[in-house]
Coordinates of C-alpha atoms in Angstrom, one line a residue:
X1 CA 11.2 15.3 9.6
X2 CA 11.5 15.3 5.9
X3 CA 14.1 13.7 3.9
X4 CA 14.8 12.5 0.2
X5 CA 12.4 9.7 0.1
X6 CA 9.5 12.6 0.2
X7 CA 7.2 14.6 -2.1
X8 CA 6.9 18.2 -1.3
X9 CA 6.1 20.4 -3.8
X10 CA 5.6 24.3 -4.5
X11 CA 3.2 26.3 -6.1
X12 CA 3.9 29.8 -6.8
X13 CA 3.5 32.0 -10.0
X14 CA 7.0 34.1 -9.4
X15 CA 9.9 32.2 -8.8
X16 CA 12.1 34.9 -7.4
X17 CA 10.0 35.1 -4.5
X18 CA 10.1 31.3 -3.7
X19 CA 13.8 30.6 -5.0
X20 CA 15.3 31.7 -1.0
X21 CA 13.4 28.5 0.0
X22 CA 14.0 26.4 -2.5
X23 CA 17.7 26.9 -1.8
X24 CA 16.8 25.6 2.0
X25 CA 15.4 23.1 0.7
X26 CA 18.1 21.1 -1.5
X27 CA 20.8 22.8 0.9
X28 CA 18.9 20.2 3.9
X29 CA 18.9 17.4 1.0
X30 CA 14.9 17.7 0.5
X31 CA 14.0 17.3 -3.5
X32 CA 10.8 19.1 -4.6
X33 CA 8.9 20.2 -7.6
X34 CA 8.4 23.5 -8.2
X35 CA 5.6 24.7 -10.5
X36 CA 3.3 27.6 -11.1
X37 CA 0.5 27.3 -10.6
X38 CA -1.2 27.9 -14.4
X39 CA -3.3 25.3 -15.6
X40 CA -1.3 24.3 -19.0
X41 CA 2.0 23.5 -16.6
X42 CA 0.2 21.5 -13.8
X43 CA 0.9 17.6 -14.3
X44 CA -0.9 15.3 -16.4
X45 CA -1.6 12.5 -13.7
X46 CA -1.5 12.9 -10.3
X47 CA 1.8 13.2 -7.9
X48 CA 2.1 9.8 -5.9
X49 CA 3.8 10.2 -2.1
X50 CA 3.0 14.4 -2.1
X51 CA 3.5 15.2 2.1
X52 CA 3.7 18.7 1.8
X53 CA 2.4 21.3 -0.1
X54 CA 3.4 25.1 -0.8
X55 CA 0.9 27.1 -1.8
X56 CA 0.6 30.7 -3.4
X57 CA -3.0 31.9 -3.2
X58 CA -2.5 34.1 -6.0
X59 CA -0.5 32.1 -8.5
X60 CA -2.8 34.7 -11.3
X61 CA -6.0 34.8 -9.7
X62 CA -5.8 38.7 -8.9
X63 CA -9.3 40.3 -9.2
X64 CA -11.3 37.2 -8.1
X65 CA -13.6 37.1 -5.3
X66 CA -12.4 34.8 -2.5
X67 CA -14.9 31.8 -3.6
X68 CA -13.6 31.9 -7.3
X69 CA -9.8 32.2 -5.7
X70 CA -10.7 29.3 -3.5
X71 CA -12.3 27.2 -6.1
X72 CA -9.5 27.8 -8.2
X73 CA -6.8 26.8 -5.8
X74 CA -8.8 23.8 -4.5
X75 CA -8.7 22.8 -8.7
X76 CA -4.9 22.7 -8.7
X77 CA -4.6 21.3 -5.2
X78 CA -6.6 18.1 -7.4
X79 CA -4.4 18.1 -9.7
X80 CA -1.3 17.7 -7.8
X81 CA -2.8 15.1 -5.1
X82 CA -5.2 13.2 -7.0
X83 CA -8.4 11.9 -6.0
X84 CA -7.1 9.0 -3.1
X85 CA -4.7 11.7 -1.7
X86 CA -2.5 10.1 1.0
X87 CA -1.5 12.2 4.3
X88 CA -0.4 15.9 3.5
X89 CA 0.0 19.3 5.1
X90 CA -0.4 22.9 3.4
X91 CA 1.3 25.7 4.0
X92 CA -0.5 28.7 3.1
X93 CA 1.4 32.0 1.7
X94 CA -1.2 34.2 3.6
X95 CA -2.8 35.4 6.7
X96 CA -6.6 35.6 4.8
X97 CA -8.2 32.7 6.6
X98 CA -11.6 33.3 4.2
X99 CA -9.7 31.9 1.6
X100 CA -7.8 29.3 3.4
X101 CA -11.2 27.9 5.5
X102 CA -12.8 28.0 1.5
X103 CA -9.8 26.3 0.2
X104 CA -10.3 24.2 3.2
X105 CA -13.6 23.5 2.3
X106 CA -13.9 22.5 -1.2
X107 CA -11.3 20.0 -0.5
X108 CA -13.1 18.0 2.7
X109 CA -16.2 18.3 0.0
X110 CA -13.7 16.3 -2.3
X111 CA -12.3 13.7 0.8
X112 CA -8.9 15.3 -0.2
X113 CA -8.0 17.3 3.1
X114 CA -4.8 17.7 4.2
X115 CA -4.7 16.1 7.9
X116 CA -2.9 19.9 8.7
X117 CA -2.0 23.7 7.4
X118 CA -0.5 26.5 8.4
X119 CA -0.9 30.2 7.2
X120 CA 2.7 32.4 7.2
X121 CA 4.1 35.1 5.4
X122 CA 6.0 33.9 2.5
X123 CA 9.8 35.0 2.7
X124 CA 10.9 37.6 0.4
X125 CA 14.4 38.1 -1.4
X126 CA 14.8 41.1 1.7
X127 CA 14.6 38.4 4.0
X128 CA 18.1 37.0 5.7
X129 CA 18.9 33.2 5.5
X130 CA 17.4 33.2 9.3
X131 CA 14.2 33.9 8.1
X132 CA 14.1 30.1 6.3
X133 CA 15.8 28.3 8.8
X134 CA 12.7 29.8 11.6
X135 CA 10.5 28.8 9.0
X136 CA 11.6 25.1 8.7
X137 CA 11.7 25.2 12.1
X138 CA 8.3 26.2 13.1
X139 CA 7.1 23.7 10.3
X140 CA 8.6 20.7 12.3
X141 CA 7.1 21.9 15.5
X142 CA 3.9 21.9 13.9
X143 CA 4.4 18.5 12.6
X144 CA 5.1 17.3 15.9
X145 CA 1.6 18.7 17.5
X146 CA -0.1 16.4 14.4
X147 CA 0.8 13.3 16.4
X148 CA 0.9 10.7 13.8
X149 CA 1.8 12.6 10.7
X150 CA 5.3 12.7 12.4
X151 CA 5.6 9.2 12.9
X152 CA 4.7 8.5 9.1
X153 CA 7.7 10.9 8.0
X154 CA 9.6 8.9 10.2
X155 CA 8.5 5.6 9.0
X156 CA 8.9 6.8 5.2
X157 CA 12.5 8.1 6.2
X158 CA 13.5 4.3 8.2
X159 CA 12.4 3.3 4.4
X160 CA 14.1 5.5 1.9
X161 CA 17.4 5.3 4.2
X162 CA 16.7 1.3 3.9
X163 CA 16.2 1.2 0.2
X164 CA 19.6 3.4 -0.1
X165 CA 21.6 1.3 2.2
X166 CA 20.8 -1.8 0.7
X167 CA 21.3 -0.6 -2.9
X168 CA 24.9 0.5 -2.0
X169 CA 25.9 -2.5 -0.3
X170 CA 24.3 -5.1 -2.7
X171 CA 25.5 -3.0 -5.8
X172 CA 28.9 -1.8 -4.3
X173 CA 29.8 -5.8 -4.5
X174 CA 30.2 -5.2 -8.0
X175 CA 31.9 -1.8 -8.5
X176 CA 32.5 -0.3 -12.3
X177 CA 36.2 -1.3 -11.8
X178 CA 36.8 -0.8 -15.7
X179 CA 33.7 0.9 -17.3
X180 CA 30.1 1.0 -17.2
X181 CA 29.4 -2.1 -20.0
X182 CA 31.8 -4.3 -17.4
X183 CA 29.9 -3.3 -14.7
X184 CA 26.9 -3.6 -16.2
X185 CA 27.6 -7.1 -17.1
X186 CA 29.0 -8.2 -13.4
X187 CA 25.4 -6.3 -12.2
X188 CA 23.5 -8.5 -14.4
X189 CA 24.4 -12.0 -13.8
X190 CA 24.1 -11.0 -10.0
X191 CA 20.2 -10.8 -11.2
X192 CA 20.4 -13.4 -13.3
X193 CA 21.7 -15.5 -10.6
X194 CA 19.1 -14.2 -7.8
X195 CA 16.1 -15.1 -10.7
X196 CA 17.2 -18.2 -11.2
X197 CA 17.6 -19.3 -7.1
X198 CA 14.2 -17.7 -7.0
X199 CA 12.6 -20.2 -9.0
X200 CA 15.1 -23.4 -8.5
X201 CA 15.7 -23.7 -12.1
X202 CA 18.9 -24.5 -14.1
X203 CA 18.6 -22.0 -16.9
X204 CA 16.6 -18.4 -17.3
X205 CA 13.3 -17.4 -19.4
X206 CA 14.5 -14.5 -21.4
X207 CA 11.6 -13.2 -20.5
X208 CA 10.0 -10.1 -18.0
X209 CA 9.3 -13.0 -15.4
X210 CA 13.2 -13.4 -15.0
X211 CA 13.4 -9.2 -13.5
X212 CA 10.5 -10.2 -11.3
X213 CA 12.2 -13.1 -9.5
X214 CA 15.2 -11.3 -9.5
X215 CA 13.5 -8.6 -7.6
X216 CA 11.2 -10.7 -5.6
X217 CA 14.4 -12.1 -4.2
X218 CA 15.9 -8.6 -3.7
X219 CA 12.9 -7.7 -1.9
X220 CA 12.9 -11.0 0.8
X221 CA 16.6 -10.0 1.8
X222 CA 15.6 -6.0 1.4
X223 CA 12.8 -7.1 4.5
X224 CA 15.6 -8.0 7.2
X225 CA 17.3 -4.8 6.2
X226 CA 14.2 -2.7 6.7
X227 CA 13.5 -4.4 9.8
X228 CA 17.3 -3.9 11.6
X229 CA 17.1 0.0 10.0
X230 CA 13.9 0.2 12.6
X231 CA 15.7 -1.8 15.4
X232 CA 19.5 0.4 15.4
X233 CA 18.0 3.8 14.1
X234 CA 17.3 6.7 16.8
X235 CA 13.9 7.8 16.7
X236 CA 12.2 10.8 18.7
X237 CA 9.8 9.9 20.8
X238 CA 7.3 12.9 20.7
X239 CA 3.7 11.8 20.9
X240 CA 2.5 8.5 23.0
X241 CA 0.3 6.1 20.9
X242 CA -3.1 5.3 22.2
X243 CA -5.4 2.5 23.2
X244 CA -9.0 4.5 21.5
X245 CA -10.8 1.3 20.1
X246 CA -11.3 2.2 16.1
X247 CA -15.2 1.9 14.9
X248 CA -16.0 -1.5 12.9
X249 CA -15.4 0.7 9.7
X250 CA -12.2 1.8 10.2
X251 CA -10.6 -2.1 11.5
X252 CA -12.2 -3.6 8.2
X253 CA -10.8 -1.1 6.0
X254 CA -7.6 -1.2 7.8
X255 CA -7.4 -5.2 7.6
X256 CA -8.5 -4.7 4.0
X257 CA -5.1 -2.5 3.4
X258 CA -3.0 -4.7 5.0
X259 CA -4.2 -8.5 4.6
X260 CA -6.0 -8.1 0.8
X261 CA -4.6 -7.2 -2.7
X262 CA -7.8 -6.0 -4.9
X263 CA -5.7 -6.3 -7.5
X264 CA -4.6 -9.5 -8.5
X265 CA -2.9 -10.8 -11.7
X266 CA -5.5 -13.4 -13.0
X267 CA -3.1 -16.2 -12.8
X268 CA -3.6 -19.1 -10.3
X269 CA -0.9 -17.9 -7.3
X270 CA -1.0 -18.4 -3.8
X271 CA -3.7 -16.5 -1.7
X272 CA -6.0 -15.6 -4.8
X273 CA -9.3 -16.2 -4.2
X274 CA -12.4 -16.9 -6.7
X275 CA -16.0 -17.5 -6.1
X276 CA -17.7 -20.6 -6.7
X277 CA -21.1 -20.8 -8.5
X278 CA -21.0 -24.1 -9.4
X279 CA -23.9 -26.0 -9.4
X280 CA -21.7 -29.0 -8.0
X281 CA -20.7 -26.5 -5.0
X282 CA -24.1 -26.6 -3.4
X283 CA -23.6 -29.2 -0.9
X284 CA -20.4 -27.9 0.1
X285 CA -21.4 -24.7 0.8
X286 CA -24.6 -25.7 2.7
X287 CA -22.5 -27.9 5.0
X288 CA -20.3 -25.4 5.3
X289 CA -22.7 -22.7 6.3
X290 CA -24.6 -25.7 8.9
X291 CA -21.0 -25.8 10.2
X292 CA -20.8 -22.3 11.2
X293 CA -23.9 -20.9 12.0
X294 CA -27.1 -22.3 11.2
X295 CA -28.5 -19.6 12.1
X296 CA -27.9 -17.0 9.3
X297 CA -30.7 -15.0 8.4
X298 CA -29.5 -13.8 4.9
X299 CA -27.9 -17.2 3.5
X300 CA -28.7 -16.1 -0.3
X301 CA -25.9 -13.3 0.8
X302 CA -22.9 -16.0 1.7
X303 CA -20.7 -16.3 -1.1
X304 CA -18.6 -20.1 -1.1
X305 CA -15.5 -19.3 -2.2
X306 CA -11.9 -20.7 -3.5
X307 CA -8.1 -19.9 -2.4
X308 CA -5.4 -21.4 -4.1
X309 CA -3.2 -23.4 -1.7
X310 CA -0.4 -25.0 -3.6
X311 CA 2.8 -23.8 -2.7
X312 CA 4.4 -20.8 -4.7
X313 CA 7.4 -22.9 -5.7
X314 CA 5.4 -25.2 -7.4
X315 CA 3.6 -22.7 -9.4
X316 CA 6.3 -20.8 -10.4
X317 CA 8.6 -24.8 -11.2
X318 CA 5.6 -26.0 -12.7
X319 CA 5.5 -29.2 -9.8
X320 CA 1.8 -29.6 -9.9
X321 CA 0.1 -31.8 -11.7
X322 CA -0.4 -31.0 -15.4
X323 CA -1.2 -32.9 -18.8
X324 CA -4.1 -31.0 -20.7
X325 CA -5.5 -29.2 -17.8
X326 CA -3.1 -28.0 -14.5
X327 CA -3.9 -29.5 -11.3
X328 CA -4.0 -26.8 -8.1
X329 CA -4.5 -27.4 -4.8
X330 CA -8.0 -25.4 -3.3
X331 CA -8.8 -24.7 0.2
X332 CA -12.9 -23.2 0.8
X333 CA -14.5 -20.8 2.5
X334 CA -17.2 -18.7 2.9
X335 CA -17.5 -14.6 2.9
X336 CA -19.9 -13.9 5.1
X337 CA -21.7 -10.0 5.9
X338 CA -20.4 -9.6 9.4
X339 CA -24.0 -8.1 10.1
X340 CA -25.0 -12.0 9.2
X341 CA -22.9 -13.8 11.6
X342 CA -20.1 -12.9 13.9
X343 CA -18.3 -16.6 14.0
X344 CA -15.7 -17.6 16.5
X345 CA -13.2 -20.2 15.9
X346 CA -14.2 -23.6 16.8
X347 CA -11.7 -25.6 16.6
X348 CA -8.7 -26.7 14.4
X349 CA -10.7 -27.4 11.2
X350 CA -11.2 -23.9 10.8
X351 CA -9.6 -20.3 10.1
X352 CA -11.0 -17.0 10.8
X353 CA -9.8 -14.0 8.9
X354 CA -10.3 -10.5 11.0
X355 CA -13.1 -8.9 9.2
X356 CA -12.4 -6.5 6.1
X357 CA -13.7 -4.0 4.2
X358 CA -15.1 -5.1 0.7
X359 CA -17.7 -3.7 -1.8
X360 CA -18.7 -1.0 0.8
X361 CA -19.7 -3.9 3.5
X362 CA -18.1 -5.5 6.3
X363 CA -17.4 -9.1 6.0
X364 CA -15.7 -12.2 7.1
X365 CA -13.8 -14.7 5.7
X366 CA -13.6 -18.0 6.8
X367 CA -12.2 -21.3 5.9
X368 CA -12.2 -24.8 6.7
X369 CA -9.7 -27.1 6.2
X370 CA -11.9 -30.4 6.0
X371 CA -12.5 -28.5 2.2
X372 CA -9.3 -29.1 0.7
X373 CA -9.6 -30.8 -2.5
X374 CA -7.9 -30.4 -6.1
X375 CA -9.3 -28.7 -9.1
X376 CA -8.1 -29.3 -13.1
X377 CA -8.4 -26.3 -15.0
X378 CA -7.6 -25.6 -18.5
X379 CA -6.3 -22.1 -19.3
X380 CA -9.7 -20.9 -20.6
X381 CA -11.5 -22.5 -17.9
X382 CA -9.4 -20.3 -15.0
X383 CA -12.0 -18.2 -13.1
X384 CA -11.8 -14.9 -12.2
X385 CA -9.8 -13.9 -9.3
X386 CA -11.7 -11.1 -7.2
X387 CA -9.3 -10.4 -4.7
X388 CA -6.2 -12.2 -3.4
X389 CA -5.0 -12.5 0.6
X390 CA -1.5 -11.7 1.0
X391 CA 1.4 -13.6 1.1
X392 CA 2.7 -13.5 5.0
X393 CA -1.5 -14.5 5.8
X394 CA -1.6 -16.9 2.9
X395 CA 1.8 -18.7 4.4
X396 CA -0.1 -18.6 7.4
X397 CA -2.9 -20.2 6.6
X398 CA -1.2 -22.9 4.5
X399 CA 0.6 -23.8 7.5
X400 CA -2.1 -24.5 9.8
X401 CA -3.5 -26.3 7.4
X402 CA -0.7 -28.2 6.6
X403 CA -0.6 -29.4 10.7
X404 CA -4.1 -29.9 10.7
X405 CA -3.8 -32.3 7.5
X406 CA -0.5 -34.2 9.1
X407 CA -2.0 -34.6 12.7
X408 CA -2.7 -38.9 13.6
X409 CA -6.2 -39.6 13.1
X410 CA -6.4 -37.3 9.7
X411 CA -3.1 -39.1 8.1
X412 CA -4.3 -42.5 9.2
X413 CA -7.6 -41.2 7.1

């Protein structure tokens, strides 16, 4: 069910008729916002993380018809959600399903729907406390009929309780045993020391970059924590997963969410990929599109491009090669349509990413490793970095490489 690490929020124009549950909810440990409903008091950017959503249907609007009622609530709902809502349920403060099925409506017409709702009389001050606590329970029932929408509160509890856990232990080490400067102090050369094993250097940046490494270190151990959380922690078993095969659409974008960062800094790093245009690249790309299907009908389509392979230790200690220009280590590939060519691994020269989604196409990444060659850049020469593969894949694919380039025949070479 719910817990601290979740967004729920409340919408209603009198507060004395909401304040009963809003007193269940911090008595269960459940933070929320509560707001009402006017224009001038509704957020300025979007909520991230909202899961659930109280909502008034009057919250001013006496008087209107049901379509201007509807539009109106559908307005805030936007507000509070966003445009790229993640998974939320409403609960309705009425039995008048016109307005809730135009509420409904508006929303889908927006791709913000809530994946559930429910429609109950709101609890009034003449209510007992029993009245909540059926309430919350009939909520959690319904949760647990929307299959997976229980199992993402559950995953986003396994995290919160995570974070918490490892925050205390990590910063319980060095407890404000005089006053807050000492233990402010002790709590920042414990970053200072985690930046600096990051990187392998002797001395720190003064800069932002020494928080990052700091973190980025925080975060490596903060992994195994997460992971032992989800293997000791008791979890209700209510809904069997299923085997239904996803459409073509719905595996890219998924592989899109969880192998590909759209949003890389445009720095060389590990994983980022650019595309090559180079009038120097032709050959390479046409031998590389012989080697994997001749048969493409569309080749003006396949794009050759780049993915920076040298190690992240080196780019972070500065261990490449460097004098005027920096020297990085580039492994190619080709992005292929998937309509174009649906290529199967060959053998070890090669590595085929699962298809993704990108520009509103599917399409297929692949690399071979007979490509790997070295590229001097100077900082105004870097190119643009569309899109960058993840770390855990990236690792991946440098270390197949890396056996590939160490087997007999290729080291004798």
């Amino acid at each position: 069910m719910f817990s601290e690490s979740q967004q729920v929020v409340v919408i209603d124009d009198d507060y004395d008729e909401i304040k009963q549950l809003l007193a269940a909810l911090w008595q269960k440990g459940i933070p929320y916002i509560y707001l009402d409903g006017q224009q001038d008091n509704l957020p300025q950017k979007p909520f991230s993380g909202v899961r659930l959503l109280f909502l008034d249907i009057v919250i001013g609007l006496e008087g209107s018809s049901d379509k201007n009622t509807a539009s109106s609530l559908a307005n805030v709902v936007s507000k509070i959600i966003g445009p790229n809502p993640g998974p939320y349920f409403i609960v309705f403060w009425t039995k008048h399903n016109t307005i809730i099925d135009e509420v409904l409506r508006y929303l889908k017409s927006g791709n913000m729907a809530p994946v559930g709702y429910s429609n109950l009389d709101k609890p009034t001050n003449h209510d007992n406390g029993t009245t909540i606590s059926e309430l919350m329970e009939r909520l959690e029932e319904r949760f647990l009929h929307l299959d997976a929408f229980d199992y993402l509160l559950n995953w986003e509890s396994l995290i919160g309780k995570a974070v918490h856990n490892f925050s205390a232990s990590l910063f319980s080490i060095n407890s404000p045993v005089e006053d807050n400067a000492t233990w402010s102090k002790r709590i920042k050369s414990l970053l200072g020391t985690l930046a600096l094993s990051n990187t392998e250097k002797s001395d720190l940046e003064n800069t932002v970059e020494d928080i990052k490494n700091a973190f980025l270190n925080l975060t490596d151990s903060f992994k195994d924590s997460l992971q032992q959380i989800i293997k000791t922690e008791k979890l209700n078993y209510n809904n069997p997963l299923s085997k239904e095969q996803l459409s073509p659409n719905q595996k890219a974008k998924i592989n899109s969410s969880l192998f590909i960062d759209f949003n890389p800094a445009n720095i060389p790093a590990l994983g980022n990929v650019f595309f090559s245009k180079h009038a120097s690249d032709v050959h390479l790309r046409e031998s590389l599109i012989n080697y994997i299907s001749p048969k493409i009908d569309k080749p003006d389509e396949v794009i050759l491009i780049g993915m920076i392979i040298t190690p992240s230790c080196d780019l972070v200690n500065k261990k490449y090669l460097h004098n005027e220009k920096d020297c990085f280590r580039i492994l190619y590939g080709l992005l292929i349509p998937v309509n174009e060519c649906k290529y199967k691994r060959k053998g070890d020269a090669d590595f085929v990413m699962r298809s993704f989604w990108y520009k509103e196409k599917i399409y297929q990444l692949i690399f071979h490793f007979g490509s790997l060659t070295s590229l001097w850049w100077k900082k105004d020469e870097i190119p643009e970095f569309k899109f960058a593969i993840k770390e855990h894949l990236a690792f991946d694919i440098q270390s197949k490489m890396a056996n590939h380039a160490n087997r007999l025949g290729n080291s004798m070479l």
